[in-house]
Amino acid sequence: MSTTDIVVLTSAALLCVAVAIVAVIALQELRRPLLKGRLDDLLREVSAKKDNCP
């Protein structure tokens, strides 16, 4: 096995690992509510707290 083969196989392995990591992160984000919905909820909570302050 030549050095070129080792470099190509290592690069392919690293690419597979990177794709797997990105896929896991993407799947986790799909399970969370959309960012717009989370921001709307947060703004509602902050404004409710602000209204209750003396």
PDB file of C-alpha atoms in Angstrom, residues 16-45:
ATOM      1  CA  CYS A  16     -17.249  10.124   6.708  1.00  0.00           C
ATOM      2  CA  VAL A  17     -16.719  11.147  10.331  1.00  0.00           C
ATOM      3  CA  ALA A  18     -17.431  14.801   9.525  1.00  0.00           C
ATOM      4  CA  VAL A  19     -20.622  13.904   7.650  1.00  0.00           C
ATOM      5  CA  ALA A  20     -21.754  11.739  10.572  1.00  0.00           C
ATOM      6  CA  ILE A  21     -21.174  14.562  13.057  1.00  0.00           C
ATOM      7  CA  VAL A  22     -23.103  17.044  10.924  1.00  0.00           C
ATOM      8  CA  ALA A  23     -25.947  14.539  10.490  1.00  0.00           C
ATOM      9  CA  VAL A  24     -26.227  14.033  14.257  1.00  0.00           C
ATOM     10  CA  ILE A  25     -26.315  17.786  14.851  1.00  0.00           C
ATOM     11  CA  ALA A  26     -28.935  18.240  12.109  1.00  0.00           C
ATOM     12  CA  LEU A  27     -31.140  15.520  13.588  1.00  0.00           C
ATOM     13  CA  GLN A  28     -30.929  17.134  17.014  1.00  0.00           C
ATOM     14  CA  GLU A  29     -31.951  20.493  15.541  1.00  0.00           C
ATOM     15  CA  LEU A  30     -34.922  18.925  13.748  1.00  0.00           C
ATOM     16  CA  ARG A  31     -36.318  17.755  17.080  1.00  0.00           C
ATOM     17  CA  ARG A  32     -36.172  21.244  18.601  1.00  0.00           C
ATOM     18  CA  PRO A  33     -38.873  23.826  17.960  1.00  0.00           C
ATOM     19  CA  LEU A  34     -38.148  26.315  15.228  1.00  0.00           C
ATOM     20  CA  LEU A  35     -36.004  29.285  16.204  1.00  0.00           C
ATOM     21  CA  LYS A  36     -38.768  31.751  15.351  1.00  0.00           C
ATOM     22  CA  GLY A  37     -41.176  30.016  17.724  1.00  0.00           C
ATOM     23  CA  ARG A  38     -38.605  29.919  20.510  1.00  0.00           C
ATOM     24  CA  LEU A  39     -37.849  33.619  20.083  1.00  0.00           C
ATOM     25  CA  ASP A  40     -41.546  34.516  20.143  1.00  0.00           C
ATOM     26  CA  ASP A  41     -41.987  32.548  23.381  1.00  0.00           C
ATOM     27  CA  LEU A  42     -38.963  34.200  24.937  1.00  0.00           C
ATOM     28  CA  LEU A  43     -40.164  37.676  23.975  1.00  0.00           C
ATOM     29  CA  ARG A  44     -43.593  36.918  25.449  1.00  0.00           C
ATOM     30  CA  GLU A  45     -42.035  35.794  28.723  1.00  0.00           C
TER      31      GLU A  45
END
